[in-house]
Short mmCIF file of N, CA, C and O in Angstrom, two decimals:
data_model
loop_
_atom_site.label_atom_id
_atom_site.label_comp_id
_atom_site.label_asym_id
_atom_site.label_seq_id
_atom_site.Cartn_x
_atom_site.Cartn_y
_atom_site.Cartn_z
N MET A 1 -21.53 14.87 -15.18
CA MET A 1 -22.54 13.98 -14.66
C MET A 1 -22.51 14.07 -13.14
O MET A 1 -21.47 13.94 -12.51
N ALA A 2 -23.67 14.27 -12.54
CA ALA A 2 -23.78 14.38 -11.09
C ALA A 2 -23.97 13.01 -10.47
O ALA A 2 -24.61 12.13 -11.05
N ILE A 3 -23.42 12.84 -9.29
CA ILE A 3 -23.63 11.60 -8.54
C ILE A 3 -24.94 11.76 -7.78
O ILE A 3 -25.12 12.72 -7.03
N LYS A 4 -25.84 10.83 -7.98
CA LYS A 4 -27.16 10.91 -7.34
C LYS A 4 -27.29 9.97 -6.16
O LYS A 4 -28.18 10.13 -5.34
N TYR A 5 -26.42 8.98 -6.08
CA TYR A 5 -26.51 8.02 -4.99
C TYR A 5 -25.13 7.45 -4.70
O TYR A 5 -24.38 7.14 -5.63
N VAL A 6 -24.81 7.33 -3.44
CA VAL A 6 -23.59 6.65 -3.04
C VAL A 6 -23.86 5.97 -1.70
O VAL A 6 -24.45 6.55 -0.80
N ASP A 7 -23.48 4.72 -1.62
CA ASP A 7 -23.60 3.97 -0.37
C ASP A 7 -22.32 4.21 0.41
O ASP A 7 -21.31 3.52 0.21
N THR A 8 -22.36 5.19 1.30
CA THR A 8 -21.14 5.59 2.01
C THR A 8 -20.58 4.47 2.88
O THR A 8 -19.36 4.33 2.99
N THR A 9 -21.46 3.67 3.44
CA THR A 9 -20.99 2.55 4.28
C THR A 9 -20.21 1.55 3.44
O THR A 9 -19.13 1.09 3.84
N GLU A 10 -20.74 1.23 2.27
CA GLU A 10 -20.06 0.28 1.38
C GLU A 10 -18.71 0.83 0.91
O GLU A 10 -17.71 0.11 0.88
N VAL A 11 -18.69 2.11 0.55
CA VAL A 11 -17.43 2.72 0.09
C VAL A 11 -16.41 2.74 1.23
O VAL A 11 -15.23 2.44 1.02
N LYS A 12 -16.85 3.06 2.44
CA LYS A 12 -15.93 3.05 3.59
C LYS A 12 -15.40 1.64 3.84
O LYS A 12 -14.21 1.47 4.13
N ASP A 13 -16.27 0.64 3.72
CA ASP A 13 -15.83 -0.75 3.89
C ASP A 13 -14.78 -1.12 2.84
O ASP A 13 -13.78 -1.78 3.15
N ILE A 14 -15.01 -0.70 1.60
CA ILE A 14 -14.05 -0.98 0.53
C ILE A 14 -12.73 -0.27 0.81
O ILE A 14 -11.64 -0.86 0.67
N ALA A 15 -12.79 0.99 1.23
CA ALA A 15 -11.58 1.74 1.55
C ALA A 15 -10.80 1.07 2.68
O ALA A 15 -9.57 0.96 2.62
N ASN A 16 -11.52 0.61 3.70
CA ASN A 16 -10.85 -0.08 4.82
C ASN A 16 -10.21 -1.39 4.36
O ASN A 16 -9.13 -1.75 4.83
N GLU A 17 -10.87 -2.09 3.46
CA GLU A 17 -10.30 -3.34 2.90
C GLU A 17 -9.04 -3.04 2.10
O GLU A 17 -8.05 -3.78 2.17
N ILE A 18 -9.07 -1.95 1.34
CA ILE A 18 -7.87 -1.55 0.58
C ILE A 18 -6.72 -1.25 1.52
O ILE A 18 -5.58 -1.67 1.29
N ILE A 19 -7.00 -0.55 2.61
CA ILE A 19 -5.96 -0.24 3.60
C ILE A 19 -5.39 -1.52 4.20
O ILE A 19 -4.17 -1.68 4.34
N LYS A 20 -6.27 -2.46 4.53
CA LYS A 20 -5.82 -3.75 5.08
C LYS A 20 -4.94 -4.48 4.07
O LYS A 20 -3.89 -5.02 4.42
N LEU A 21 -5.36 -4.49 2.82
CA LEU A 21 -4.57 -5.16 1.78
C LEU A 21 -3.23 -4.47 1.57
O LEU A 21 -2.22 -5.14 1.30
N CYS A 22 -3.20 -3.16 1.70
CA CYS A 22 -1.92 -2.43 1.60
C CYS A 22 -0.99 -2.85 2.72
O CYS A 22 0.22 -3.03 2.50
N ASN A 23 -1.52 -3.01 3.92
CA ASN A 23 -0.70 -3.47 5.06
C ASN A 23 -0.16 -4.87 4.80
O ASN A 23 1.01 -5.16 5.07
N ASP A 24 -1.03 -5.74 4.26
CA ASP A 24 -0.59 -7.10 3.91
C ASP A 24 0.50 -7.07 2.84
O ASP A 24 1.48 -7.80 2.91
N LEU A 25 0.30 -6.21 1.85
CA LEU A 25 1.27 -6.10 0.76
C LEU A 25 2.60 -5.57 1.27
O LEU A 25 3.66 -6.07 0.88
N ASP A 26 2.56 -4.61 2.18
CA ASP A 26 3.79 -4.12 2.81
C ASP A 26 4.55 -5.26 3.48
O ASP A 26 5.76 -5.38 3.34
N SER A 27 3.81 -6.08 4.19
CA SER A 27 4.42 -7.21 4.89
C SER A 27 5.06 -8.18 3.90
O SER A 27 6.20 -8.63 4.11
N GLU A 28 4.37 -8.49 2.82
CA GLU A 28 4.92 -9.41 1.81
C GLU A 28 6.15 -8.82 1.13
O GLU A 28 7.14 -9.53 0.90
N PHE A 29 6.09 -7.54 0.78
CA PHE A 29 7.26 -6.89 0.18
C PHE A 29 8.44 -6.91 1.14
O PHE A 29 9.58 -7.17 0.73
N ASN A 30 8.19 -6.65 2.43
CA ASN A 30 9.28 -6.67 3.40
C ASN A 30 9.91 -8.05 3.51
O ASN A 30 11.14 -8.18 3.55
N LYS A 31 9.08 -9.09 3.55
CA LYS A 31 9.61 -10.46 3.59
C LYS A 31 10.47 -10.73 2.35
O LYS A 31 11.57 -11.29 2.46
N PHE A 32 9.96 -10.36 1.19
CA PHE A 32 10.67 -10.59 -0.07
C PHE A 32 12.02 -9.86 -0.08
O PHE A 32 13.06 -10.47 -0.34
N PHE A 33 11.99 -8.57 0.22
CA PHE A 33 13.23 -7.80 0.15
C PHE A 33 14.22 -8.21 1.24
O PHE A 33 15.43 -8.19 1.02
N ASN A 34 13.73 -8.59 2.40
CA ASN A 34 14.64 -9.08 3.45
C ASN A 34 15.33 -10.37 3.00
O ASN A 34 16.52 -10.57 3.24
N LYS A 35 14.57 -11.25 2.35
CA LYS A 35 15.15 -12.49 1.84
C LYS A 35 16.19 -12.20 0.76
O LYS A 35 17.29 -12.77 0.77
N ILE A 36 15.86 -11.31 -0.15
CA ILE A 36 16.79 -10.95 -1.23
C ILE A 36 18.07 -10.34 -0.64
O ILE A 36 19.18 -10.69 -1.06
N ASN A 37 17.91 -9.44 0.32
CA ASN A 37 19.08 -8.78 0.91
C ASN A 37 19.95 -9.73 1.72
O ASN A 37 21.13 -9.44 1.93
N SER A 38 19.41 -10.85 2.14
CA SER A 38 20.21 -11.79 2.92
C SER A 38 21.05 -12.73 2.05
O SER A 38 21.90 -13.44 2.57
N VAL A 39 20.82 -12.72 0.74
CA VAL A 39 21.53 -13.66 -0.14
C VAL A 39 23.05 -13.53 -0.04
O VAL A 39 23.73 -14.53 0.20
N PRO A 40 23.64 -12.34 -0.20
CA PRO A 40 25.10 -12.30 -0.17
C PRO A 40 25.73 -12.42 1.22
O PRO A 40 26.92 -12.73 1.34
N THR A 41 24.95 -12.21 2.28
CA THR A 41 25.55 -12.21 3.61
C THR A 41 25.10 -13.36 4.50
O THR A 41 25.89 -13.88 5.28
N VAL A 42 23.85 -13.78 4.39
CA VAL A 42 23.33 -14.81 5.30
C VAL A 42 23.27 -16.17 4.61
O VAL A 42 23.92 -17.12 5.04
N SER A 43 22.47 -16.27 3.56
CA SER A 43 22.33 -17.57 2.89
C SER A 43 23.50 -17.87 1.96
O SER A 43 23.76 -19.02 1.64
N ARG A 44 24.16 -16.83 1.49
CA ARG A 44 25.40 -16.90 0.70
C ARG A 44 25.27 -17.76 -0.58
O ARG A 44 26.21 -18.41 -0.99
N GLU A 45 24.10 -17.71 -1.23
CA GLU A 45 23.96 -18.39 -2.52
C GLU A 45 24.79 -17.69 -3.60
O GLU A 45 25.21 -18.31 -4.56
N TRP A 46 24.98 -16.39 -3.42
CA TRP A 46 25.78 -15.62 -4.37
C TRP A 46 26.55 -14.60 -3.55
O TRP A 46 25.96 -13.80 -2.83
N VAL A 47 27.86 -14.64 -3.62
CA VAL A 47 28.69 -13.75 -2.80
C VAL A 47 29.63 -12.96 -3.69
O VAL A 47 29.77 -13.23 -4.87
N GLY A 48 30.28 -11.99 -3.10
CA GLY A 48 31.27 -11.20 -3.81
C GLY A 48 30.77 -9.78 -4.06
O GLY A 48 29.65 -9.40 -3.72
N GLN A 49 31.64 -9.02 -4.68
CA GLN A 49 31.36 -7.60 -4.90
C GLN A 49 30.16 -7.40 -5.83
O GLN A 49 29.31 -6.54 -5.59
N THR A 50 30.08 -8.19 -6.90
CA THR A 50 28.95 -8.03 -7.83
C THR A 50 27.63 -8.42 -7.16
O THR A 50 26.60 -7.77 -7.39
N ALA A 51 27.65 -9.43 -6.33
CA ALA A 51 26.44 -9.82 -5.61
C ALA A 51 26.00 -8.71 -4.67
O ALA A 51 24.81 -8.36 -4.62
N THR A 52 26.93 -8.16 -3.94
CA THR A 52 26.61 -7.08 -3.01
C THR A 52 26.04 -5.89 -3.76
O THR A 52 25.02 -5.32 -3.36
N TYR A 53 26.67 -5.52 -4.87
CA TYR A 53 26.17 -4.40 -5.68
C TYR A 53 24.76 -4.70 -6.19
O TYR A 53 23.87 -3.87 -6.09
N TYR A 54 24.57 -5.88 -6.74
CA TYR A 54 23.27 -6.26 -7.31
C TYR A 54 22.17 -6.21 -6.26
O TYR A 54 21.10 -5.64 -6.49
N PHE A 55 22.41 -6.78 -5.11
CA PHE A 55 21.38 -6.83 -4.08
C PHE A 55 21.18 -5.49 -3.39
O PHE A 55 20.09 -5.20 -2.90
N ASN A 56 22.19 -4.65 -3.36
CA ASN A 56 22.01 -3.30 -2.82
C ASN A 56 21.09 -2.46 -3.70
O ASN A 56 20.40 -1.57 -3.21
N THR A 57 21.07 -2.74 -5.00
CA THR A 57 20.18 -1.99 -5.89
C THR A 57 18.71 -2.30 -5.58
O THR A 57 17.84 -1.49 -5.87
N TYR A 58 18.46 -3.46 -4.98
CA TYR A 58 17.10 -3.80 -4.60
C TYR A 58 16.54 -2.85 -3.54
O TYR A 58 15.34 -2.67 -3.44
N GLU A 59 17.41 -2.25 -2.76
CA GLU A 59 16.95 -1.30 -1.74
C GLU A 59 16.25 -0.11 -2.40
O GLU A 59 15.26 0.40 -1.89
N LYS A 60 16.75 0.31 -3.54
CA LYS A 60 16.10 1.40 -4.27
C LYS A 60 14.72 0.94 -4.74
O LYS A 60 13.75 1.71 -4.69
N ASP A 61 14.63 -0.29 -5.19
CA ASP A 61 13.34 -0.84 -5.62
C ASP A 61 12.37 -0.91 -4.44
O ASP A 61 11.19 -0.64 -4.58
N ARG A 62 12.90 -1.29 -3.28
CA ARG A 62 12.04 -1.39 -2.09
C ARG A 62 11.38 -0.04 -1.82
O ARG A 62 10.18 0.02 -1.52
N LEU A 63 12.13 1.03 -1.93
CA LEU A 63 11.58 2.36 -1.70
C LEU A 63 10.47 2.69 -2.71
O LEU A 63 9.46 3.29 -2.34
N GLU A 64 10.66 2.29 -3.95
CA GLU A 64 9.64 2.54 -4.98
C GLU A 64 8.36 1.76 -4.68
O GLU A 64 7.26 2.30 -4.82
N TYR A 65 8.51 0.51 -4.28
CA TYR A 65 7.33 -0.29 -3.93
C TYR A 65 6.63 0.31 -2.72
O TYR A 65 5.40 0.35 -2.65
N LYS A 66 7.41 0.77 -1.75
CA LYS A 66 6.84 1.37 -0.55
C LYS A 66 6.06 2.63 -0.91
O LYS A 66 4.95 2.85 -0.41
N LYS A 67 6.61 3.46 -1.80
CA LYS A 67 5.91 4.67 -2.25
C LYS A 67 4.61 4.30 -2.95
O LYS A 67 3.58 4.95 -2.75
N PHE A 68 4.66 3.27 -3.78
CA PHE A 68 3.48 2.83 -4.52
C PHE A 68 2.37 2.40 -3.56
O PHE A 68 1.22 2.84 -3.66
N VAL A 69 2.71 1.55 -2.60
CA VAL A 69 1.72 1.06 -1.64
C VAL A 69 1.20 2.21 -0.78
O VAL A 69 0.00 2.30 -0.51
N ASN A 70 2.08 3.11 -0.37
CA ASN A 70 1.65 4.25 0.44
C ASN A 70 0.71 5.16 -0.35
O ASN A 70 -0.23 5.71 0.23
N SER A 71 0.94 5.30 -1.64
CA SER A 71 0.04 6.11 -2.48
C SER A 71 -1.36 5.51 -2.52
O SER A 71 -2.36 6.22 -2.40
N ILE A 72 -1.42 4.21 -2.68
CA ILE A 72 -2.72 3.53 -2.69
C ILE A 72 -3.39 3.67 -1.32
O ILE A 72 -4.59 3.94 -1.22
N ARG A 73 -2.61 3.49 -0.25
CA ARG A 73 -3.14 3.61 1.11
C ARG A 73 -3.70 5.02 1.34
O ARG A 73 -4.78 5.19 1.91
N MET A 74 -2.97 6.03 0.91
CA MET A 74 -3.41 7.41 1.10
C MET A 74 -4.69 7.69 0.30
O MET A 74 -5.58 8.41 0.77
N LEU A 75 -4.79 7.12 -0.88
CA LEU A 75 -6.01 7.26 -1.69
C LEU A 75 -7.20 6.64 -0.95
O LEU A 75 -8.28 7.24 -0.87
N ALA A 76 -7.02 5.47 -0.37
CA ALA A 76 -8.08 4.81 0.38
C ALA A 76 -8.46 5.63 1.62
O ALA A 76 -9.65 5.76 1.94
N LYS A 77 -7.47 6.18 2.31
CA LYS A 77 -7.76 7.00 3.48
C LYS A 77 -8.52 8.26 3.08
O LYS A 77 -9.44 8.70 3.79
N SER A 78 -8.15 8.84 1.96
CA SER A 78 -8.85 10.02 1.45
C SER A 78 -10.29 9.68 1.10
O SER A 78 -11.22 10.43 1.40
N LEU A 79 -10.49 8.54 0.46
CA LEU A 79 -11.82 8.08 0.12
C LEU A 79 -12.66 7.89 1.38
O LEU A 79 -13.82 8.30 1.45
N ASN A 80 -12.05 7.31 2.39
CA ASN A 80 -12.72 7.10 3.67
C ASN A 80 -13.12 8.44 4.29
O ASN A 80 -14.25 8.61 4.76
N ALA A 81 -12.22 9.40 4.29
CA ALA A 81 -12.51 10.73 4.85
C ALA A 81 -13.61 11.43 4.06
O ALA A 81 -14.49 12.06 4.64
N ASN A 82 -13.58 11.29 2.75
CA ASN A 82 -14.62 11.89 1.92
C ASN A 82 -15.98 11.29 2.22
O ASN A 82 -16.99 12.00 2.25
N MET A 83 -16.02 9.99 2.45
CA MET A 83 -17.30 9.36 2.77
C MET A 83 -17.82 9.81 4.13
O MET A 83 -19.03 9.96 4.33
N ARG A 84 -16.92 10.04 5.08
CA ARG A 84 -17.34 10.58 6.37
C ARG A 84 -17.94 11.97 6.18
O ARG A 84 -18.97 12.30 6.79
N SER A 85 -17.32 12.78 5.33
CA SER A 85 -17.85 14.12 5.05
C SER A 85 -19.21 14.06 4.38
O SER A 85 -20.12 14.81 4.74
N VAL A 86 -19.36 13.16 3.42
CA VAL A 86 -20.65 13.00 2.73
C VAL A 86 -21.71 12.56 3.73
O VAL A 86 -22.82 13.10 3.76
N SER A 87 -21.39 11.58 4.56
CA SER A 87 -22.33 11.09 5.57
C SER A 87 -22.75 12.21 6.52
O SER A 87 -23.93 12.36 6.85
N SER A 88 -21.79 13.00 6.95
CA SER A 88 -22.07 14.11 7.86
C SER A 88 -22.97 15.14 7.18
O SER A 88 -23.94 15.62 7.78
N CYS A 89 -22.68 15.46 5.95
CA CYS A 89 -23.47 16.43 5.20
C CYS A 89 -24.91 15.94 5.03
O CYS A 89 -25.86 16.69 5.23
N VAL A 90 -25.06 14.69 4.67
CA VAL A 90 -26.39 14.12 4.49
C VAL A 90 -27.15 14.13 5.81
O VAL A 90 -28.33 14.48 5.86
N SER A 91 -26.48 13.74 6.88
CA SER A 91 -27.13 13.73 8.20
C SER A 91 -27.61 15.11 8.59
O SER A 91 -28.72 15.25 9.13
N LYS A 92 -26.82 16.14 8.33
CA LYS A 92 -27.20 17.50 8.67
C LYS A 92 -28.38 18.00 7.84
O LYS A 92 -29.17 18.80 8.30
N ASN A 93 -28.50 17.51 6.61
CA ASN A 93 -29.54 17.98 5.68
C ASN A 93 -30.80 17.14 5.68
O ASN A 93 -31.76 17.51 5.01
N ARG A 94 -30.83 16.09 6.38
CA ARG A 94 -32.01 15.20 6.37
C ARG A 94 -33.27 15.92 6.84
O ARG A 94 -34.35 15.68 6.31
N GLY A 95 -33.16 16.79 7.79
CA GLY A 95 -34.31 17.51 8.32
C GLY A 95 -34.80 18.61 7.40
O GLY A 95 -35.90 19.12 7.56
N ILE A 96 -34.01 18.99 6.39
CA ILE A 96 -34.34 20.11 5.50
C ILE A 96 -35.13 19.65 4.29
O ILE A 96 -35.79 20.43 3.63
N GLU A 97 -35.14 18.38 3.97
CA GLU A 97 -35.77 17.85 2.76
C GLU A 97 -37.14 18.32 2.58
O GLU A 97 -38.11 18.52 2.85
#
């Protein structure tokens, strides 16, 4: 099925909103993981070797969440770049119609 119409401005706006939301999500994940990592050393709600081991495993999770958000961000950036290419192509061909 061929695409016959695309509102490049709307798609770019959506892609930019996705990027903004990814930045917000990064910030929220960082706050969450920083709070979790401070439990055995700063807030000391749970201390000891098992607490340290348990909370250190969260660092691996942090990396996975970061990869996930970065993948979404890269998809949005790619979508944005594709819309710029489509807009450029359409602009160049307008006089040929």
